[in-house]
mmCIF file of C-alpha atoms in Angstrom:
data_model
loop_
_atom_site.group_PDB
_atom_site.id
_atom_site.type_symbol
_atom_site.label_atom_id
_atom_site.label_comp_id
_atom_site.label_asym_id
_atom_site.label_seq_id
_atom_site.Cartn_x
_atom_site.Cartn_y
_atom_site.Cartn_z
ATOM 1 C CA MET A 325 -0.955 -16.399 21.591
ATOM 2 C CA TYR A 326 -1.748 -13.912 18.844
ATOM 3 C CA ARG A 327 -5.136 -12.228 18.798
ATOM 4 C CA VAL A 328 -6.593 -11.103 15.477
ATOM 5 C CA TYR A 329 -9.493 -8.678 15.190
ATOM 6 C CA GLY A 330 -11.163 -9.273 11.854
ATOM 7 C CA ASP A 331 -14.044 -10.329 9.652
ATOM 8 C CA ILE A 332 -13.205 -13.487 7.724
ATOM 9 C CA GLN A 333 -15.376 -12.306 4.798
ATOM 10 C CA SER A 334 -13.074 -9.316 4.354
ATOM 11 C CA GLY A 335 -10.211 -10.235 2.062
ATOM 12 C CA ASN A 336 -7.785 -8.100 4.065
ATOM 13 C CA CYS A 337 -8.631 -10.097 7.193
ATOM 14 C CA TYR A 338 -8.808 -13.461 5.432
ATOM 15 C CA LYS A 339 -5.197 -12.943 4.264
ATOM 16 C CA VAL A 340 -4.056 -13.143 7.882
ATOM 17 C CA LYS A 341 -6.132 -16.270 8.575
ATOM 18 C CA LEU A 342 -4.745 -17.932 5.434
ATOM 19 C CA LEU A 343 -1.099 -17.230 6.275
ATOM 20 C CA MET A 344 -1.629 -18.350 9.877
ATOM 21 C CA SER A 345 -3.045 -21.623 8.576
ATOM 22 C CA HIS A 346 -0.004 -22.144 6.337
ATOM 23 C CA LEU A 347 2.296 -21.423 9.267
ATOM 24 C CA ASP A 348 0.281 -23.439 11.836
ATOM 25 C CA MET A 349 0.061 -20.389 14.078
ATOM 26 C CA ALA A 350 -2.288 -20.685 17.024
ATOM 27 C CA HIS A 351 -4.401 -17.574 17.432
ATOM 28 C CA GLU A 352 -7.629 -16.217 18.827
ATOM 29 C CA TRP A 353 -9.907 -14.663 16.196
ATOM 30 C CA ILE A 354 -12.198 -11.895 17.399
ATOM 31 C CA HIS A 355 -14.979 -11.190 14.932
ATOM 32 C CA CYS A 356 -15.640 -7.491 14.218
ATOM 33 C CA ASP A 357 -18.804 -6.332 12.462
ATOM 34 C CA ILE A 358 -17.759 -3.087 10.792
ATOM 35 C CA LEU A 359 -21.313 -2.307 9.712
ATOM 36 C CA GLN A 360 -22.276 -2.349 13.414
ATOM 37 C CA GLY A 361 -19.437 0.030 14.328
ATOM 38 C CA ALA A 362 -17.051 -2.486 15.917
ATOM 39 C CA THR A 363 -14.038 -0.541 14.611
ATOM 40 C CA ARG A 364 -15.358 2.858 15.789
ATOM 41 C CA THR A 365 -15.487 2.166 19.532
ATOM 42 C CA PRO A 366 -13.051 4.033 21.818
ATOM 43 C CA GLU A 367 -11.512 0.685 22.796
ATOM 44 C CA PHE A 368 -10.803 -0.281 19.204
ATOM 45 C CA LEU A 369 -9.567 3.181 18.200
ATOM 46 C CA ALA A 370 -7.124 3.080 21.109
ATOM 47 C CA MET A 371 -5.552 0.041 19.430
ATOM 48 C CA ASN A 372 -5.826 1.292 15.826
ATOM 49 C CA PRO A 373 -6.529 5.035 15.493
ATOM 50 C CA ASN A 374 -7.190 4.474 11.790
ATOM 51 C CA GLY A 375 -10.219 2.341 12.715
ATOM 52 C CA LYS A 376 -9.599 -0.588 10.379
ATOM 53 C CA ILE A 377 -9.368 -4.350 10.549
ATOM 54 C CA PRO A 378 -7.462 -6.632 10.520
ATOM 55 C CA LEU A 379 -5.529 -5.833 13.653
ATOM 56 C CA LEU A 380 -2.910 -8.141 15.177
ATOM 57 C CA VAL A 381 -2.325 -8.052 18.939
ATOM 58 C CA LEU A 382 0.750 -9.641 20.491
ATOM 59 C CA ASP A 383 0.915 -11.284 23.913
ATOM 60 C CA ASP A 384 2.488 -8.186 25.409
ATOM 61 C CA GLY A 385 -0.292 -5.937 24.088
ATOM 62 C CA ARG A 386 1.527 -4.385 21.116
ATOM 63 C CA HIS A 387 -0.675 -4.055 18.030
ATOM 64 C CA LEU A 388 -0.060 -3.962 14.322
ATOM 65 C CA ALA A 389 -2.509 -2.813 11.646
ATOM 66 C CA GLU A 390 -2.467 -2.976 7.833
ATOM 67 C CA SER A 391 -2.985 -6.463 6.458
ATOM 68 C CA ASN A 392 0.160 -6.553 4.358
ATOM 69 C CA ALA A 393 2.355 -5.284 7.213
ATOM 70 C CA ILE A 394 0.903 -8.074 9.368
ATOM 71 C CA LEU A 395 1.728 -10.663 6.683
ATOM 72 C CA ASN A 396 5.334 -9.472 6.521
ATOM 73 C CA TYR A 397 5.669 -9.538 10.295
ATOM 74 C CA LEU A 398 4.265 -13.054 10.630
ATOM 75 C CA ALA A 399 6.146 -14.467 7.636
ATOM 76 C CA ALA A 400 9.564 -13.042 8.528
ATOM 77 C CA GLY A 401 12.064 -15.872 8.734
ATOM 78 C CA THR A 402 9.805 -18.366 6.932
ATOM 79 C CA ALA A 403 9.730 -19.562 3.327
ATOM 80 C CA TYR A 404 6.750 -17.256 2.692
ATOM 81 C CA LEU A 405 8.981 -14.177 2.753
ATOM 82 C CA PRO A 406 12.264 -14.240 0.807
ATOM 83 C CA ASP A 407 15.398 -13.294 2.725
ATOM 84 C CA ASP A 408 17.208 -11.835 -0.248
ATOM 85 C CA ARG A 409 16.739 -8.137 -0.798
ATOM 86 C CA TRP A 410 15.617 -8.346 -4.430
ATOM 87 C CA PRO A 411 12.837 -10.969 -4.252
ATOM 88 C CA TRP A 412 11.712 -9.432 -0.951
ATOM 89 C CA ALA A 413 11.375 -6.027 -2.664
ATOM 90 C CA LYS A 414 9.377 -7.692 -5.458
ATOM 91 C CA VAL A 415 7.016 -9.147 -2.821
ATOM 92 C CA LEU A 416 6.509 -5.627 -1.483
ATOM 93 C CA GLU A 417 6.002 -4.299 -5.016
ATOM 94 C CA TRP A 418 3.080 -6.716 -5.519
ATOM 95 C CA GLN A 419 1.680 -5.929 -2.080
ATOM 96 C CA PHE A 420 1.678 -2.185 -2.742
ATOM 97 C CA PHE A 421 0.193 -2.879 -6.179
ATOM 98 C CA GLU A 422 -2.580 -4.794 -4.428
ATOM 99 C CA GLN A 423 -3.400 -2.008 -1.961
ATOM 100 C CA TYR A 424 -3.299 0.806 -4.522
ATOM 101 C CA SER A 425 -4.266 -0.660 -7.890
ATOM 102 C CA HIS A 426 -6.353 -3.741 -7.044
ATOM 103 C CA GLU A 427 -8.125 -3.528 -3.673
ATOM 104 C CA PRO A 428 -9.685 -0.049 -4.134
ATOM 105 C CA TYR A 429 -11.450 -1.333 -7.263
ATOM 106 C CA ILE A 430 -12.181 -5.025 -6.774
ATOM 107 C CA ALA A 431 -12.661 -5.085 -3.008
ATOM 108 C CA THR A 432 -14.655 -1.856 -2.951
ATOM 109 C CA ALA A 433 -16.941 -3.031 -5.773
ATOM 110 C CA ARG A 434 -17.444 -6.300 -3.881
ATOM 111 C CA PHE A 435 -18.201 -4.409 -0.662
ATOM 112 C CA ILE A 436 -20.839 -2.299 -2.407
ATOM 113 C CA ALA A 437 -22.406 -5.360 -4.047
ATOM 114 C CA LYS A 438 -22.072 -8.016 -1.337
ATOM 115 C CA TYR A 439 -22.153 -6.098 1.954
ATOM 116 C CA LEU A 440 -24.417 -3.214 0.965
ATOM 117 C CA GLY A 441 -26.589 -4.996 -1.613
ATOM 118 C CA LEU A 442 -25.707 -2.633 -4.484
ATOM 119 C CA PRO A 443 -27.996 0.252 -3.483
ATOM 120 C CA GLU A 444 -29.028 2.540 -6.317
ATOM 121 C CA GLU A 445 -27.188 5.539 -4.847
ATOM 122 C CA ARG A 446 -23.879 3.689 -5.108
ATOM 123 C CA ARG A 447 -24.436 2.216 -8.579
ATOM 124 C CA ALA A 448 -22.351 4.919 -10.312
ATOM 125 C CA GLU A 449 -19.446 4.336 -7.913
ATOM 126 C CA PHE A 450 -19.745 0.563 -8.455
ATOM 127 C CA ASP A 451 -19.669 1.049 -12.229
ATOM 128 C CA ALA A 452 -16.686 3.406 -11.963
ATOM 129 C CA LYS A 453 -14.659 0.626 -10.285
ATOM 130 C CA GLN A 454 -14.816 -1.675 -13.305
ATOM 131 C CA ALA A 455 -12.049 -0.147 -15.442
ATOM 132 C CA GLY A 456 -9.470 -0.101 -12.630
ATOM 133 C CA GLY A 457 -10.320 -3.633 -11.559
ATOM 134 C CA LYS A 458 -9.964 -4.960 -15.091
ATOM 135 C CA LYS A 459 -6.632 -3.202 -15.473
ATOM 136 C CA ALA A 460 -5.316 -4.838 -12.290
ATOM 137 C CA LEU A 461 -6.501 -8.256 -13.452
ATOM 138 C CA ALA A 462 -4.801 -7.717 -16.829
ATOM 139 C CA VAL A 463 -1.497 -6.930 -15.099
ATOM 140 C CA MET A 464 -1.827 -10.095 -13.017
ATOM 141 C CA GLU A 465 -2.845 -12.240 -16.001
ATOM 142 C CA ALA A 466 0.173 -11.085 -18.028
ATOM 143 C CA HIS A 467 2.533 -11.897 -15.160
ATOM 144 C CA LEU A 468 1.005 -15.303 -14.451
ATOM 145 C CA ALA A 469 1.109 -16.283 -18.120
ATOM 146 C CA ASN A 470 4.860 -16.703 -17.623
ATOM 147 C CA ASN A 471 5.174 -17.367 -13.899
ATOM 148 C CA THR A 472 3.835 -20.012 -11.533
ATOM 149 C CA TYR A 473 3.735 -17.649 -8.563
ATOM 150 C CA PHE A 474 4.138 -13.891 -8.164
ATOM 151 C CA VAL A 475 7.713 -13.992 -6.880
ATOM 152 C CA GLY A 476 10.088 -16.896 -7.410
ATOM 153 C CA ASP A 477 9.129 -20.543 -7.740
ATOM 154 C CA ALA A 478 7.087 -20.981 -4.592
ATOM 155 C CA MET A 479 4.199 -19.395 -2.756
ATOM 156 C CA THR A 480 4.987 -16.225 -0.821
ATOM 157 C CA VAL A 481 2.939 -13.616 0.998
ATOM 158 C CA ALA A 482 2.644 -11.848 -2.376
ATOM 159 C CA ASP A 483 0.383 -14.713 -3.504
ATOM 160 C CA ILE A 484 -1.608 -14.691 -0.272
ATOM 161 C CA THR A 485 -2.037 -10.916 -0.601
ATOM 162 C CA LEU A 486 -3.390 -11.115 -4.140
ATOM 163 C CA TYR A 487 -5.402 -14.309 -3.663
ATOM 164 C CA ALA A 488 -7.604 -12.744 -0.991
ATOM 165 C CA TYR A 489 -9.756 -10.479 -3.153
ATOM 166 C CA THR A 490 -9.027 -12.040 -6.557
ATOM 167 C CA HIS A 491 -10.678 -15.358 -5.729
ATOM 168 C CA VAL A 492 -13.918 -13.506 -4.911
ATOM 169 C CA ALA A 493 -13.594 -10.897 -7.665
ATOM 170 C CA HIS A 494 -16.794 -12.226 -9.294
ATOM 171 C CA GLU A 495 -18.687 -10.981 -6.218
ATOM 172 C CA GLY A 496 -17.618 -7.476 -7.246
ATOM 173 C CA GLY A 497 -18.726 -7.884 -10.841
ATOM 174 C CA PHE A 498 -15.441 -9.226 -12.223
ATOM 175 C CA PRO A 499 -16.017 -12.715 -13.682
ATOM 176 C CA LEU A 500 -12.675 -14.422 -14.272
ATOM 177 C CA ASP A 501 -13.621 -16.637 -17.234
ATOM 178 C CA GLU A 502 -11.286 -14.901 -19.654
ATOM 179 C CA TYR A 503 -8.329 -14.837 -17.222
ATOM 180 C CA ARG A 504 -6.974 -18.345 -17.736
ATOM 181 C CA SER A 505 -3.627 -17.881 -16.021
ATOM 182 C CA ILE A 506 -5.235 -16.260 -12.995
ATOM 183 C CA ARG A 507 -7.680 -19.163 -12.692
ATOM 184 C CA ALA A 508 -4.863 -21.724 -12.866
ATOM 185 C CA TRP A 509 -2.944 -19.812 -10.180
ATOM 186 C CA LEU A 510 -6.041 -19.552 -7.951
ATOM 187 C CA ALA A 511 -6.409 -23.335 -8.195
ATOM 188 C CA ARG A 512 -2.754 -23.830 -7.227
ATOM 189 C CA ILE A 513 -3.267 -21.734 -4.105
ATOM 190 C CA ALA A 514 -6.569 -23.399 -3.204
ATOM 191 C CA ASN A 515 -5.128 -26.901 -3.630
ATOM 192 C CA HIS A 516 -2.355 -26.384 -1.085
ATOM 193 C CA PRO A 517 -2.806 -28.827 1.818
ATOM 194 C CA LYS A 518 -2.699 -25.952 4.340
ATOM 195 C CA HIS A 519 -5.382 -23.946 2.553
ATOM 196 C CA VAL A 520 -8.429 -22.624 4.402
ATOM 197 C CA THR A 521 -11.433 -21.061 2.707
ATOM 198 C CA MET A 522 -13.173 -17.797 3.464
ATOM 199 C CA ASP A 523 -16.097 -19.750 4.912
ATOM 200 C CA GLN A 524 -14.147 -20.844 7.973
ATOM 201 C CA PRO A 525 -15.668 -19.794 11.234
ATOM 202 C CA GLY A 526 -13.217 -17.517 13.041
ATOM 203 C CA MET B 979 24.362 3.409 -11.436
ATOM 204 C CA TYR B 980 20.654 3.411 -10.655
ATOM 205 C CA ARG B 981 18.233 4.944 -13.119
ATOM 206 C CA VAL B 982 14.981 6.435 -11.845
ATOM 207 C CA TYR B 983 12.035 7.258 -14.090
ATOM 208 C CA GLY B 984 9.996 9.924 -12.359
ATOM 209 C CA ASP B 985 8.526 13.381 -12.044
ATOM 210 C CA ILE B 986 10.032 15.246 -9.092
ATOM 211 C CA GLN B 987 6.740 17.109 -8.544
ATOM 212 C CA SER B 988 5.029 13.778 -7.840
ATOM 213 C CA GLY B 989 5.348 12.933 -4.162
ATOM 214 C CA ASN B 990 5.734 9.236 -4.937
ATOM 215 C CA CYS B 991 8.750 10.025 -7.138
ATOM 216 C CA TYR B 992 10.166 12.695 -4.848
ATOM 217 C CA LYS B 993 10.328 10.091 -2.034
ATOM 218 C CA VAL B 994 12.940 8.194 -4.028
ATOM 219 C CA LYS B 995 14.964 11.357 -4.740
ATOM 220 C CA LEU B 996 14.864 12.320 -1.053
ATOM 221 C CA LEU B 997 16.051 8.925 0.204
ATOM 222 C CA MET B 998 18.784 8.814 -2.444
ATOM 223 C CA SER B 999 19.982 12.209 -1.239
ATOM 224 C CA HIS B 1000 20.103 10.981 2.370
ATOM 225 C CA LEU B 1001 22.041 7.911 1.274
ATOM 226 C CA ASP B 1002 24.340 9.756 -1.176
ATOM 227 C CA MET B 1003 23.300 7.414 -3.966
ATOM 228 C CA ALA B 1004 24.431 8.377 -7.418
ATOM 229 C CA HIS B 1005 21.655 7.984 -9.957
ATOM 230 C CA GLU B 1006 20.365 9.126 -13.299
ATOM 231 C CA TRP B 1007 16.931 10.764 -13.154
ATOM 232 C CA ILE B 1008 14.796 10.437 -16.278
ATOM 233 C CA HIS B 1009 11.908 12.877 -16.261
ATOM 234 C CA CYS B 1010 8.539 11.432 -17.300
ATOM 235 C CA ASP B 1011 5.597 13.655 -18.184
ATOM 236 C CA ILE B 1012 2.582 11.513 -17.381
ATOM 237 C CA LEU B 1013 0.171 14.055 -18.892
ATOM 238 C CA GLN B 1014 2.023 13.590 -22.191
ATOM 239 C CA GLY B 1015 1.735 9.804 -21.997
ATOM 240 C CA ALA B 1016 5.327 8.983 -21.001
ATOM 241 C CA THR B 1017 4.143 6.023 -18.908
ATOM 242 C CA ARG B 1018 1.863 4.633 -21.644
ATOM 243 C CA THR B 1019 4.501 3.930 -24.291
ATOM 244 C CA PRO B 1020 5.250 0.295 -25.192
ATOM 245 C CA GLU B 1021 8.824 0.815 -23.961
ATOM 246 C CA PHE B 1022 7.702 2.008 -20.549
ATOM 247 C CA LEU B 1023 4.961 -0.623 -20.195
ATOM 248 C CA ALA B 1024 7.543 -3.318 -20.928
ATOM 249 C CA MET B 1025 9.356 -2.151 -17.775
ATOM 250 C CA ASN B 1026 6.245 -1.534 -15.652
ATOM 251 C CA PRO B 1027 3.051 -3.108 -17.010
ATOM 252 C CA ASN B 1028 1.077 -1.101 -14.435
ATOM 253 C CA GLY B 1029 2.194 2.111 -16.200
ATOM 254 C CA LYS B 1030 3.213 4.116 -13.159
ATOM 255 C CA ILE B 1031 6.184 6.121 -11.937
ATOM 256 C CA PRO B 1032 8.496 6.051 -10.064
ATOM 257 C CA LEU B 1033 10.374 3.144 -11.553
ATOM 258 C CA LEU B 1034 13.846 2.054 -10.441
ATOM 259 C CA VAL B 1035 16.154 0.360 -12.941
ATOM 260 C CA LEU B 1036 19.276 -1.485 -11.826
ATOM 261 C CA ASP B 1037 22.527 -1.729 -13.755
ATOM 262 C CA ASP B 1038 21.641 -5.198 -14.955
ATOM 263 C CA GLY B 1039 18.266 -4.043 -16.310
ATOM 264 C CA ARG B 1040 16.007 -5.341 -13.525
ATOM 265 C CA HIS B 1041 13.223 -2.924 -12.608
ATOM 266 C CA LEU B 1042 11.215 -2.240 -9.495
ATOM 267 C CA ALA B 1043 7.991 -0.226 -9.271
ATOM 268 C CA GLU B 1044 5.904 1.070 -6.336
ATOM 269 C CA SER B 1045 7.530 3.944 -4.485
ATOM 270 C CA ASN B 1046 7.439 2.326 -1.062
ATOM 271 C CA ALA B 1047 8.878 -0.961 -2.327
ATOM 272 C CA ILE B 1048 11.719 1.061 -3.885
ATOM 273 C CA LEU B 1049 12.366 2.833 -0.572
ATOM 274 C CA ASN B 1050 12.592 -0.487 1.258
ATOM 275 C CA TYR B 1051 14.943 -1.916 -1.348
ATOM 276 C CA LEU B 1052 17.275 1.085 -1.288
ATOM 277 C CA ALA B 1053 17.230 1.487 2.499
ATOM 278 C CA ALA B 1054 17.836 -2.181 3.343
ATOM 279 C CA GLY B 1055 20.903 -2.443 5.550
ATOM 280 C CA THR B 1056 20.944 1.281 6.385
ATOM 281 C CA ALA B 1057 19.723 3.215 9.428
ATOM 282 C CA TYR B 1058 16.647 4.268 7.437
ATOM 283 C CA LEU B 1059 15.142 0.769 7.693
ATOM 284 C CA PRO B 1060 15.174 -0.998 11.068
ATOM 285 C CA ASP B 1061 16.639 -4.501 11.138
ATOM 286 C CA ASP B 1062 14.445 -5.744 13.955
ATOM 287 C CA ARG B 1063 11.216 -7.387 12.908
ATOM 288 C CA TRP B 1064 8.880 -5.257 15.048
ATOM 289 C CA PRO B 1065 10.001 -1.706 14.148
ATOM 290 C CA TRP B 1066 10.397 -2.839 10.537
ATOM 291 C CA ALA B 1067 6.765 -4.046 10.537
ATOM 292 C CA LYS B 1068 5.720 -0.680 12.000
ATOM 293 C CA VAL B 1069 7.515 1.081 9.122
ATOM 294 C CA LEU B 1070 5.506 -1.046 6.697
ATOM 295 C CA GLU B 1071 2.298 -0.304 8.627
ATOM 296 C CA TRP B 1072 2.816 3.442 8.096
ATOM 297 C CA GLN B 1073 3.751 2.908 4.451
ATOM 298 C CA PHE B 1074 0.584 0.929 3.732
ATOM 299 C CA PHE B 1075 -1.393 3.543 5.678
ATOM 300 C CA GLU B 1076 0.115 6.151 3.374
ATOM 301 C CA GLN B 1077 -0.796 4.346 0.159
ATOM 302 C CA TYR B 1078 -4.332 3.424 1.220
ATOM 303 C CA SER B 1079 -5.533 6.098 3.665
ATOM 304 C CA HIS B 1080 -3.453 9.185 2.803
ATOM 305 C CA GLU B 1081 -2.246 9.289 -0.801
ATOM 306 C CA PRO B 1082 -5.621 8.549 -2.484
ATOM 307 C CA TYR B 1083 -7.089 11.625 -0.762
ATOM 308 C CA ILE B 1084 -4.307 14.183 -0.361
ATOM 309 C CA ALA B 1085 -2.243 13.357 -3.443
ATOM 310 C CA THR B 1086 -5.273 12.929 -5.674
ATOM 311 C CA ALA B 1087 -6.805 16.226 -4.514
ATOM 312 C CA ARG B 1088 -3.453 17.901 -5.172
ATOM 313 C CA PHE B 1089 -3.240 16.321 -8.630
ATOM 314 C CA ILE B 1090 -6.707 17.603 -9.523
ATOM 315 C CA ALA B 1091 -5.918 21.095 -8.230
ATOM 316 C CA LYS B 1092 -2.257 21.528 -9.207
ATOM 317 C CA TYR B 1093 -1.795 19.408 -12.335
ATOM 318 C CA LEU B 1094 -5.281 19.717 -13.832
ATOM 319 C CA GLY B 1095 -6.172 23.210 -12.569
ATOM 320 C CA LEU B 1096 -9.299 22.068 -10.690
ATOM 321 C CA PRO B 1097 -11.625 21.766 -13.692
ATOM 322 C CA GLU B 1098 -15.315 22.079 -12.915
ATOM 323 C CA GLU B 1099 -16.063 18.477 -13.910
ATOM 324 C CA ARG B 1100 -13.741 17.196 -11.186
ATOM 325 C CA ARG B 1101 -14.833 19.597 -8.444
ATOM 326 C CA ALA B 1102 -17.155 17.016 -6.804
ATOM 327 C CA GLU B 1103 -14.350 14.447 -6.725
ATOM 328 C CA PHE B 1104 -11.974 17.053 -5.280
ATOM 329 C CA ASP B 1105 -14.491 17.921 -2.562
ATOM 330 C CA ALA B 1106 -15.084 14.239 -1.787
ATOM 331 C CA LYS B 1107 -11.367 13.822 -0.983
ATOM 332 C CA GLN B 1108 -11.458 16.271 1.921
ATOM 333 C CA ALA B 1109 -12.897 14.009 4.640
ATOM 334 C CA GLY B 1110 -10.460 11.156 4.009
ATOM 335 C CA GLY B 1111 -7.484 13.515 3.846
ATOM 336 C CA LYS B 1112 -8.409 15.166 7.125
ATOM 337 C CA LYS B 1113 -8.819 11.786 8.785
ATOM 338 C CA ALA B 1114 -5.322 10.745 7.680
ATOM 339 C CA LEU B 1115 -3.864 14.009 8.963
ATOM 340 C CA ALA B 1116 -5.637 13.525 12.308
ATOM 341 C CA VAL B 1117 -4.114 10.043 12.677
ATOM 342 C CA MET B 1118 -0.661 11.474 11.940
ATOM 343 C CA GLU B 1119 -1.139 14.450 14.278
ATOM 344 C CA ALA B 1120 -2.149 12.204 17.177
ATOM 345 C CA HIS B 1121 0.901 9.999 16.648
ATOM 346 C CA LEU B 1122 3.324 12.904 16.325
ATOM 347 C CA ALA B 1123 1.973 14.593 19.448
ATOM 348 C CA ASN B 1124 3.831 11.880 21.388
ATOM 349 C CA ASN B 1125 6.581 10.841 18.996
ATOM 350 C CA THR B 1126 9.461 12.627 17.292
ATOM 351 C CA TYR B 1127 9.396 10.346 14.244
ATOM 352 C CA PHE B 1128 6.973 7.721 12.978
ATOM 353 C CA VAL B 1129 9.000 4.713 14.112
ATOM 354 C CA GLY B 1130 11.641 4.828 16.823
ATOM 355 C CA ASP B 1131 13.835 7.793 17.678
ATOM 356 C CA ALA B 1132 15.300 8.555 14.281
ATOM 357 C CA MET B 1133 14.227 9.171 10.740
ATOM 358 C CA THR B 1134 13.253 6.092 8.725
ATOM 359 C CA VAL B 1135 11.674 5.500 5.346
ATOM 360 C CA ALA B 1136 8.303 5.773 7.125
ATOM 361 C CA ASP B 1137 9.020 9.497 7.579
ATOM 362 C CA ILE B 1138 10.194 9.915 3.997
ATOM 363 C CA THR B 1139 7.059 8.126 2.778
ATOM 364 C CA LEU B 1140 4.697 10.390 4.712
ATOM 365 C CA TYR B 1141 6.672 13.597 4.210
ATOM 366 C CA ALA B 1142 6.321 13.464 0.441
ATOM 367 C CA TYR B 1143 2.659 14.405 0.089
ATOM 368 C CA THR B 1144 2.089 15.882 3.556
ATOM 369 C CA HIS B 1145 4.474 18.793 3.038
ATOM 370 C CA VAL B 1146 2.488 19.840 -0.046
ATOM 371 C CA ALA B 1147 -0.949 18.965 1.371
ATOM 372 C CA HIS B 1148 -1.972 22.649 1.155
ATOM 373 C CA GLU B 1149 -1.749 22.320 -2.638
ATOM 374 C CA GLY B 1150 -4.586 19.798 -2.374
ATOM 375 C CA GLY B 1151 -6.737 22.022 -0.204
ATOM 376 C CA PHE B 1152 -5.428 20.828 3.169
ATOM 377 C CA PRO B 1153 -3.887 23.768 5.055
ATOM 378 C CA LEU B 1154 -1.826 22.487 7.994
ATOM 379 C CA ASP B 1155 -2.214 25.457 10.370
ATOM 380 C CA GLU B 1156 -4.122 23.469 12.966
ATOM 381 C CA TYR B 1157 -1.762 20.456 12.840
ATOM 382 C CA ARG B 1158 1.000 21.681 15.140
ATOM 383 C CA SER B 1159 2.772 18.379 15.652
ATOM 384 C CA ILE B 1160 2.776 17.633 11.932
ATOM 385 C CA ARG B 1161 4.288 21.062 11.226
ATOM 386 C CA ALA B 1162 7.040 20.526 13.807
ATOM 387 C CA TRP B 1163 7.818 17.118 12.285
ATOM 388 C CA LEU B 1164 7.871 18.540 8.748
ATOM 389 C CA ALA B 1165 10.411 21.115 9.930
ATOM 390 C CA ARG B 1166 12.581 18.384 11.486
ATOM 391 C CA ILE B 1167 12.656 16.526 8.167
ATOM 392 C CA ALA B 1168 13.294 19.672 6.112
ATOM 393 C CA ASN B 1169 16.147 20.785 8.382
ATOM 394 C CA HIS B 1170 18.152 17.598 7.920
ATOM 395 C CA PRO B 1171 21.491 18.439 6.265
ATOM 396 C CA LYS B 1172 20.858 15.865 3.522
ATOM 397 C CA HIS B 1173 17.427 17.250 2.651
ATOM 398 C CA VAL B 1174 16.501 18.135 -0.915
ATOM 399 C CA THR B 1175 13.350 19.981 -1.887
ATOM 400 C CA MET B 1176 10.775 19.114 -4.511
ATOM 401 C CA ASP B 1177 12.097 21.966 -6.671
ATOM 402 C CA GLN B 1178 15.337 20.174 -7.473
ATOM 403 C CA PRO B 1179 15.956 19.653 -11.137
ATOM 404 C CA GLY B 1180 16.101 15.915 -11.813
#
């Protein structure tokens, strides 16, 4: 059975939980409190020298880090990851977009506001995240104005990747009122019968 | 024939050039000067709404952004991308590591120093990149102390991904003298008969 080290309130970790729910994958979830140093222990660093969650551990002890690499690994051979080279590359394109142009703004702003309580000494950094976050949301909104999902006509790991932090973007100071296509897409994801919310206990 | 919009001095673009050299892929290289706004024109934004290079354009007009997605697309079915699900996921793990934990520090510091000439108003940002860059290099050094390449026993797109900005890390204020295993690995990549340097004309 898979083991997952994570914090369900972290979008990067929640992605893994959400895909595992869609795929009915049994797993053990081990909660990690990063603010208490759970990812800085020698035991954890031996599994992921980069000191980050989520981390997937296989039955034989092999481990895999990086949320979007984990999603690809778990979804391989399922409908959530296209077989054909072109749509599969487009899934990766959106996943790299998420890690470079979306997460560092929206997730980091949310971390500063929600986890740290928006301390005064990080207010300037929080404010500096707004432009990049809005740009990422504009790119998504334009795509979703003409598409039901990010790649093809059905949900893939590209949608799971981008859902994770977008559906809580307001917690980072990004209200979604003006993003109509994003809100319709969020509702499509949330209404799937296999959906689980971020409030699930691990 | 493939078209690539890029700037060979950008590591993200150079990755594509390097893989195409290894794979003997004919292509047209269209130089883009981002400081002159080449990625902000309506024509370019119609191809990549996120306004970034590199951008790959196929014969039929389809386009693909995100350097590491392009590498996966081009390398599919070749020895540079493992077929098996596990080593392939490990390639992705290193590629997401590169975009999240390496590039934002080392490439951004290099951009500030080399492209912008380290202006005084960005000195604090430049300095703030040092810790993250050194952490990424330490993760790489530890891995390469026990491994010839990043995944498996031969060069893959994981190596091409990480080579791009690591071999010019000194231009971002990261001298590599103390990273012996990284330097040995850089030499292995550079000595490949299909290697091309960053000084190639497009």
